[in-house]
Short mmCIF file of C-alpha atoms in Angstrom, two decimals:
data_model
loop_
_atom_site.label_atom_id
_atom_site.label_comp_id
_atom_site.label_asym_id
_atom_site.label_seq_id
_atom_site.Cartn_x
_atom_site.Cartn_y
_atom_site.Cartn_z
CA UNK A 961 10.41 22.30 2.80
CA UNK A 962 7.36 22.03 0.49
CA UNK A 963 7.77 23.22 -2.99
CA UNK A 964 5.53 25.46 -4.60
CA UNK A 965 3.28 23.93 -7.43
CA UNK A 966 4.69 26.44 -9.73
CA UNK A 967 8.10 25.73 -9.17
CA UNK A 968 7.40 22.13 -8.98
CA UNK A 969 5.64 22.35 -12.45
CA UNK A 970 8.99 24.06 -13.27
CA UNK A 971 11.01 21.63 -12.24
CA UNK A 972 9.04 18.71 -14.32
CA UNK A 973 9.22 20.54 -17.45
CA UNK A 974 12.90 20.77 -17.09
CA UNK A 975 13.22 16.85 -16.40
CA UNK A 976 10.67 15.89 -19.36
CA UNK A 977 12.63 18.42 -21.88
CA UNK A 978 15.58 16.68 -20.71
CA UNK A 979 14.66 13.08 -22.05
CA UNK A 980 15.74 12.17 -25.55
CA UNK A 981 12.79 12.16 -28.82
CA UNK A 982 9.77 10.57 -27.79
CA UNK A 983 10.40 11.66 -23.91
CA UNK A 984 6.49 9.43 -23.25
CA UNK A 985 7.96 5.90 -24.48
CA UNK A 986 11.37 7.24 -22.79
CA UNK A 987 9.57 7.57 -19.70
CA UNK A 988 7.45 4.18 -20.44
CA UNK A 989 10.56 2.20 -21.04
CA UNK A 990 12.43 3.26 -17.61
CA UNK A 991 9.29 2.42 -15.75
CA UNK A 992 9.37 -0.90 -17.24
CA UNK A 993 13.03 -1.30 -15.74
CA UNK A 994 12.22 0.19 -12.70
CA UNK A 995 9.42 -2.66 -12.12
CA UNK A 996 11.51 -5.11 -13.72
CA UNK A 997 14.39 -4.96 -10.76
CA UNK A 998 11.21 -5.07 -7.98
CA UNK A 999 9.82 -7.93 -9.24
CA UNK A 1000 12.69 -9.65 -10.73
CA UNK A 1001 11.37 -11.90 -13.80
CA UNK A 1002 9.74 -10.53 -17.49
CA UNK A 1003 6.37 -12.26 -15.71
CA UNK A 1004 6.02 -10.55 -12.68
CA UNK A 1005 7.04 -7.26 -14.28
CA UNK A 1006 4.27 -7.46 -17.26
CA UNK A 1007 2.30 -8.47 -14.81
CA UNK A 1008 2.85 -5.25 -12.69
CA UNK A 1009 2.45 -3.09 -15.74
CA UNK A 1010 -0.17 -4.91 -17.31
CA UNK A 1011 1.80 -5.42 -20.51
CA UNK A 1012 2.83 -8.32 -22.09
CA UNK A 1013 6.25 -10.05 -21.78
CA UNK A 1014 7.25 -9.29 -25.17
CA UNK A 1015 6.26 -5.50 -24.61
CA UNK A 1016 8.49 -5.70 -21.57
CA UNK A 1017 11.93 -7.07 -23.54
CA UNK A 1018 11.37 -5.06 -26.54
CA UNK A 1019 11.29 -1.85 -23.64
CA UNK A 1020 14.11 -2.87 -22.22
CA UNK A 1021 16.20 -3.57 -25.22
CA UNK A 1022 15.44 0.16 -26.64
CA UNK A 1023 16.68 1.17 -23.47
CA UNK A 1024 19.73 -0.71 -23.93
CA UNK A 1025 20.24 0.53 -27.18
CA UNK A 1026 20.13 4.15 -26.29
CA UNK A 1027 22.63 3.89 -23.28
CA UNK A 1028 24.63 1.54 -25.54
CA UNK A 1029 24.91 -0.71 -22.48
CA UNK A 1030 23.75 -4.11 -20.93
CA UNK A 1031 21.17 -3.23 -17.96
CA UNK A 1032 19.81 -6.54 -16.87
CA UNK A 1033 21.52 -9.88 -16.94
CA UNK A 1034 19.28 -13.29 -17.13
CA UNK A 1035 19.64 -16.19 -14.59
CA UNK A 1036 17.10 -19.05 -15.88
CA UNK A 1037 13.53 -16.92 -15.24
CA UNK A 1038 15.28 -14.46 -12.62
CA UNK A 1039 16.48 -11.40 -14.10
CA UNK A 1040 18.73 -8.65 -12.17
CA UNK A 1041 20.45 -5.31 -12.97
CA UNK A 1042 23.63 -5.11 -14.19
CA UNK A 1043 26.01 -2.10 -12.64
CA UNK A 1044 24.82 0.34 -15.03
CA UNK A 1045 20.88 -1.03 -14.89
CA UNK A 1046 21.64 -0.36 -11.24
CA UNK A 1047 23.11 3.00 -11.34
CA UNK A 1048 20.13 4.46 -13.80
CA UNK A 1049 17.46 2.97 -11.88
CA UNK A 1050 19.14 5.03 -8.54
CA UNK A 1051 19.30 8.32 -10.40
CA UNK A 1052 15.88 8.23 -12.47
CA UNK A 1053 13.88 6.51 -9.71
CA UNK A 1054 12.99 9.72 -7.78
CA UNK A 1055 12.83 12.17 -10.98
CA UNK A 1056 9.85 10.19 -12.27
CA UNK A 1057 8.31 9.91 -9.21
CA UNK A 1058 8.16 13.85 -9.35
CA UNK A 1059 7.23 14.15 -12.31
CA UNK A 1060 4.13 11.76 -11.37
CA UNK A 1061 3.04 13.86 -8.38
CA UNK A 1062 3.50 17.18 -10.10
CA UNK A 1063 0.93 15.77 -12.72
CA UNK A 1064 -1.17 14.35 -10.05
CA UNK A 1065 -1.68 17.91 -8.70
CA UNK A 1066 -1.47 19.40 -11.48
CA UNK A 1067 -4.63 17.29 -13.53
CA UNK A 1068 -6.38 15.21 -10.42
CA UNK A 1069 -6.76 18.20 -7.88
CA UNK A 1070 -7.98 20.94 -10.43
CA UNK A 1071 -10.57 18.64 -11.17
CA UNK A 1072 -11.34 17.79 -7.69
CA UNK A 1073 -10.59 14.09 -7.86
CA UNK A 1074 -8.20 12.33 -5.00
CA UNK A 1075 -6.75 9.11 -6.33
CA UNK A 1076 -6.05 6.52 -2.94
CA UNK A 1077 -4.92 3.37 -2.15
CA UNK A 1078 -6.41 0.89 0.16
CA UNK A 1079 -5.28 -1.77 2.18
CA UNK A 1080 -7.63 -4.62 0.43
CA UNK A 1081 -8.77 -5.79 4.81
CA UNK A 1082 -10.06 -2.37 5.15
CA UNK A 1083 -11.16 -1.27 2.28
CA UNK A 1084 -13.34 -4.68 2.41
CA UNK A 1085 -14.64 -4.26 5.68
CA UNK A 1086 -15.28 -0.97 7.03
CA UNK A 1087 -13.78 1.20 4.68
CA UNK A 1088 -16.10 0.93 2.43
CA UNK A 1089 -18.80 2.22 4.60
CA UNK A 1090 -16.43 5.20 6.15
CA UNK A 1091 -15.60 6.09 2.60
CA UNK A 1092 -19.43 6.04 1.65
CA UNK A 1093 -19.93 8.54 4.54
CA UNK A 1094 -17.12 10.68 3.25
CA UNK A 1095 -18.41 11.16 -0.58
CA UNK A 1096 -21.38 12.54 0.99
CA UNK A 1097 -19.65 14.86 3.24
CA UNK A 1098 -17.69 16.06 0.20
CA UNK A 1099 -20.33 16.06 -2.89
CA UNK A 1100 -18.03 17.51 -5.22
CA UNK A 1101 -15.07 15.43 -4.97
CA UNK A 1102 -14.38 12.49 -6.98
CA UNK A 1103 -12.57 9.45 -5.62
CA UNK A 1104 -10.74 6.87 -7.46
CA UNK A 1105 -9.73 3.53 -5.19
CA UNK A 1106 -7.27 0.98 -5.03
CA UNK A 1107 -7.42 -2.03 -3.01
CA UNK A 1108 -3.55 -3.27 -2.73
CA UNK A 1109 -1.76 -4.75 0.19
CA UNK A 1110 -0.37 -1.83 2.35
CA UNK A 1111 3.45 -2.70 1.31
CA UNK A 1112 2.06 -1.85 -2.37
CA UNK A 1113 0.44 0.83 -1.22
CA UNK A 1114 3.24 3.25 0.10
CA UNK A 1115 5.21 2.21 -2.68
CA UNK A 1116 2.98 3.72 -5.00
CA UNK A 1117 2.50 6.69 -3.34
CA UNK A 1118 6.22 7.07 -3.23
CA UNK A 1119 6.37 6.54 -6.90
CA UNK A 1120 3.40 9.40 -7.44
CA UNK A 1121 1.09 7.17 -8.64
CA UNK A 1122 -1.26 7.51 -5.72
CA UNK A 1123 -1.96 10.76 -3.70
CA UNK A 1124 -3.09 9.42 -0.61
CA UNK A 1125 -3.13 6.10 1.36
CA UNK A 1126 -5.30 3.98 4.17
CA UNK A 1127 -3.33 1.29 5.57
CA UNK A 1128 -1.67 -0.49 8.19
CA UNK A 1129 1.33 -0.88 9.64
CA UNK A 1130 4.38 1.04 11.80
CA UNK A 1131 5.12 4.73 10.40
CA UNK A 1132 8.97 4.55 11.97
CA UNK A 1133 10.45 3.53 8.45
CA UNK A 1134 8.13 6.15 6.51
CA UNK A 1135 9.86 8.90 7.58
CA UNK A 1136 9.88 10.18 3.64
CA UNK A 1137 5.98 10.40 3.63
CA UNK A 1138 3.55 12.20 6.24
CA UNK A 1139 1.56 9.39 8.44
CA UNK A 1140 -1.27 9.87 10.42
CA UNK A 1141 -2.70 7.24 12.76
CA UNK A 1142 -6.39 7.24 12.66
CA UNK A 1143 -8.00 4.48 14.21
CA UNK A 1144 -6.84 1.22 16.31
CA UNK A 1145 -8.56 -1.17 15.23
CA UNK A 1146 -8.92 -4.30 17.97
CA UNK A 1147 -7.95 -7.72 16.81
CA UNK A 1148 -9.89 -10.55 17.50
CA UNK A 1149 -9.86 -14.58 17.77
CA UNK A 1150 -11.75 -16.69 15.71
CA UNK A 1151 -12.21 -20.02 17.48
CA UNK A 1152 -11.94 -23.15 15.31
CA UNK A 1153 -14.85 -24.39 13.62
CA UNK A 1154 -16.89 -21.31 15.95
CA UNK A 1155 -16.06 -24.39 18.65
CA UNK A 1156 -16.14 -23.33 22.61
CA UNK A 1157 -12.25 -22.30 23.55
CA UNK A 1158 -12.04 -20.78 27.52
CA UNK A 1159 -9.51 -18.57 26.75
CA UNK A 1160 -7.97 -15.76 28.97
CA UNK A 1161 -5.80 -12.66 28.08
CA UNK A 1162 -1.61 -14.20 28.42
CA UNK A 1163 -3.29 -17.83 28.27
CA UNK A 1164 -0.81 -19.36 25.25
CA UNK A 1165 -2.63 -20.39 21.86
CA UNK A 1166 -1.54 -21.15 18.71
CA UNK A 1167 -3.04 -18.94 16.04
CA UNK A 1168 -3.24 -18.16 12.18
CA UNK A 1169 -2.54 -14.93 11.18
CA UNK A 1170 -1.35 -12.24 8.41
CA UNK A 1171 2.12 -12.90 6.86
CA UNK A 1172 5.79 -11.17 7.85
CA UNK A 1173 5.47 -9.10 4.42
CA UNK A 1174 2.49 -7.57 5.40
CA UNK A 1175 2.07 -4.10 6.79
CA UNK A 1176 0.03 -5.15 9.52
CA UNK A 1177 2.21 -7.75 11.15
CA UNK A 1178 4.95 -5.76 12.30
CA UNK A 1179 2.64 -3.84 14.26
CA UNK A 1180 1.32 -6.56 15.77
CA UNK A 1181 4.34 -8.98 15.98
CA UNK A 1182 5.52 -7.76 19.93
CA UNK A 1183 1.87 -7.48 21.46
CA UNK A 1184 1.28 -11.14 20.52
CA UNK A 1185 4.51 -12.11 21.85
CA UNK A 1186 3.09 -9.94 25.32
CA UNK A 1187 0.03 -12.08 25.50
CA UNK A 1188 1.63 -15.69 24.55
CA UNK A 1189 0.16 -15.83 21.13
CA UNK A 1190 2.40 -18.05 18.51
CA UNK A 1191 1.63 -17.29 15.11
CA UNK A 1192 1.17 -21.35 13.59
CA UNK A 1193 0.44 -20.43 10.12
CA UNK A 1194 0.56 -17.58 8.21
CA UNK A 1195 -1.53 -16.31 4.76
CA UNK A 1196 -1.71 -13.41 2.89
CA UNK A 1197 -5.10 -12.43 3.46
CA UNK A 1198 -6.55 -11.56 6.88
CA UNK A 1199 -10.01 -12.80 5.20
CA UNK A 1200 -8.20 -16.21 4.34
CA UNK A 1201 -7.00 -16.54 7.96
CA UNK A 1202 -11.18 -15.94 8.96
CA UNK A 1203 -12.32 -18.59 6.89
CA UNK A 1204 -9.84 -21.24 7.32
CA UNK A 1205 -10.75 -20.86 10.72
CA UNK A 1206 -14.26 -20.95 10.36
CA UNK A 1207 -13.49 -24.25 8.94
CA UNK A 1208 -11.97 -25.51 11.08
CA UNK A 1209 -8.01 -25.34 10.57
CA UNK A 1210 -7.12 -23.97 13.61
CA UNK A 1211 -8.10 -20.42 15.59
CA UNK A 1212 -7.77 -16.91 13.26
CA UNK A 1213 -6.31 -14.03 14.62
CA UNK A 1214 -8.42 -11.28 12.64
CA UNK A 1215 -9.28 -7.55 12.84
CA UNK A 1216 -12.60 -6.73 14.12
CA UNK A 1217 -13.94 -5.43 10.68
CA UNK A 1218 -13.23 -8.70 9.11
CA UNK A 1219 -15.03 -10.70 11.81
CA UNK A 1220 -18.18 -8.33 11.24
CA UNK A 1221 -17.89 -8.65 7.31
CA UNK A 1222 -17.72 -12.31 7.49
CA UNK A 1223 -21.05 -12.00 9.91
CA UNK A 1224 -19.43 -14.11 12.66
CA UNK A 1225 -21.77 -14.04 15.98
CA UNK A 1226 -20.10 -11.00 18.52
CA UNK A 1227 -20.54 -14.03 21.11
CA UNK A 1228 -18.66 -16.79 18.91
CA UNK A 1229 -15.51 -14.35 18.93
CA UNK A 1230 -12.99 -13.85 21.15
CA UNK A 1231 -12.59 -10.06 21.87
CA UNK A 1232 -9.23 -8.21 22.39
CA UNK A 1233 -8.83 -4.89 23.24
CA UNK A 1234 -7.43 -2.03 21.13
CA UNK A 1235 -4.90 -2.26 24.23
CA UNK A 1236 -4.33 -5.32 24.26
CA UNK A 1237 -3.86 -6.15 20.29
CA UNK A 1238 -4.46 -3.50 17.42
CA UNK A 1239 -3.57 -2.55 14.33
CA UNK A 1240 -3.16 1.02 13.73
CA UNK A 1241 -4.55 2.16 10.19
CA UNK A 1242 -2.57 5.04 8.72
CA UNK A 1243 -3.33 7.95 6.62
CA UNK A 1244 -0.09 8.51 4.52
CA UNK A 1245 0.66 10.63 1.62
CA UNK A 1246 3.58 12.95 0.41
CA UNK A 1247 4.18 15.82 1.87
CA UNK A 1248 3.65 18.30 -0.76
CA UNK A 1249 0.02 16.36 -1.31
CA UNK A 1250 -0.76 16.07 2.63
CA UNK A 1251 -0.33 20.35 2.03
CA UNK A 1252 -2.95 20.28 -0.58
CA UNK A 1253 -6.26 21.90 1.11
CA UNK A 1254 -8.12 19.12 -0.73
CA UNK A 1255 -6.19 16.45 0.76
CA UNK A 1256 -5.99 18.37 4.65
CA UNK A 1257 -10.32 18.58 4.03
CA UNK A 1258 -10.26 14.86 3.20
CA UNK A 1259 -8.42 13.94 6.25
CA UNK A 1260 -10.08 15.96 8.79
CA UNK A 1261 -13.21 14.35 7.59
CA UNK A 1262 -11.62 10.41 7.74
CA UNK A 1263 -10.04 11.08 11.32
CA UNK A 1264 -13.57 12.34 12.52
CA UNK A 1265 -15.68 9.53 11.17
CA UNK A 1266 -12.98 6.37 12.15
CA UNK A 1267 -12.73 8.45 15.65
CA UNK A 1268 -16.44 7.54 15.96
CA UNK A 1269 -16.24 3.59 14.99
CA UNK A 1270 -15.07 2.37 18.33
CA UNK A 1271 -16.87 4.89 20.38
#
């Protein structure tokens, strides 16, 4: 059941009144521990935060010092929670969370801003162009991106930091955010070094592709195993895989939009249909901000224009 803004407002006030003097560096310093047990050293975690290391210890020692208790336990660079560290991070985790998206609708969409997130492939490639088209469908609206990987992505939006997202991947484990598949986009080969390869659909070939971390590859894991393609090497960055392949280290297996960023020759590639081998790009947010008439008039315009890009 959706909440009502009023109650949820309500319900934020309560949690904020609830936190000790200072409730903002409160707040601060259990964010800090919060990214600390993702990322699991002081470096990744400042990182993260964009805060130095020192800022990070001297958070997580007041923190210590108001629960009187020790929350993280070192292990050379590789910190982790101790029972207690645990135990708050489990109960506070989805209160702030709340609290975020209550002030997201609260400040963003009374001023007619949406905040998203962006898988960095799309956002890119085509989405920059579909988003272009969008502003000027919706003149009064003000967007704020963020290109992240699409793991990063949902996570933010489950932490309230971002109201809606564009990415990739399988929507079965999301079942705690509304996803809406909006386009398939077609995968492609890149032949090595743009060299002849006679290839046909089941033939096998050895290919580089996205990582196992990444939100696309899960999606696209099983249909490569259909048509006998063997992932050789992996990267991080479907752009990486196109350009080691256009030098040469072996063939890419891409998305269309980052073959026709790169401005590889339609004739060099090796086409696969949505069919055959897709991605599916998502539209995900929570479900109190997928309720938001804003947020509905924003995705009725995205599923109309990506509709159109294959056509």
């Amino acid at each position: 059941m959706i909440v009502a803004s009023s109650e949820r407002y309500a319900r934020a006030a309560a949690l904020i009144s609830a936190f000790p003097p200072r409730p903002n560096a409160m707040i601060e310093n259990l964010e800090t521990l919060i990214a600390l047990s993702k990322a699991g050293t002081m470096m990744e975690a400042s990182t993260a935060l964009r805060i130095s290391q020192s800022a990070v210890s001297k958070r997580i020692a007041a923190l210590e010092r108001y629960y009187d208790r020790d929350l993280i336990e070192r292990h050379g660079r590789r910190v982790v929670l101790t029972h207690h560290g645990t135990r708050l991070v489990e109960r506070v985790t989805p209160l702030l969370s709340e609290l975020r998206s209550v002030f997201l609708e609260d400040n963003a969409l009374r001023k007619g801003k949406i905040i998203l997130g962006v898988s960095e492939a799309i956002l890119a490639s085509w989405g920059s162009t579909l988003f272009s088209q969008v502003r000027d469908l919706m003149p009064s609206v003000e967007f704020e991106f963020h290109a992240q990987r699409s793991p990063v992505v949902l996570d933010r939006l489950r932490s309230g930091e971002y109201m809606v997202g564009i990415c990739t991947g399988s929507p079965d484990a999301d079942t705690d955010l509304v996803s809406e598949v909006i386009r398939q986009e077609p995968m492609v080969i890149i032949p090595s070094g743009l060299k002849p390869l006679k290839y046909r659909s089941g033939d096998p070939l050895d290919v580089m592709t996205i990582e196992s971390r990444s939100g696309a590859w899960g999606s696209i894991e099983e249909n490569m195993q259909r048509l006998n393609l063997h992932r050789s090497t992996s990267l991080e960055s479907f752009f990486a895989v196109a350009q080691m392949a256009l030098s040469d280290f072996g063939h890419g297996l891409v998305p269309t939009g980052v073959a026709t960023t790169l401005g590889i020759a339609e004739k060099k590639l090796i086409r696969l249909s949505a069919q055959e081998l897709s991605r599916p790009v998502r539209f995900v947010a929570r479900k109190s901000m997928f309720a938001q008439p804003l947020v509905r008039t924003f995705y009725q315009e995205v599923s109309v224009l990506t509709a159109a890009i294959d056509e």
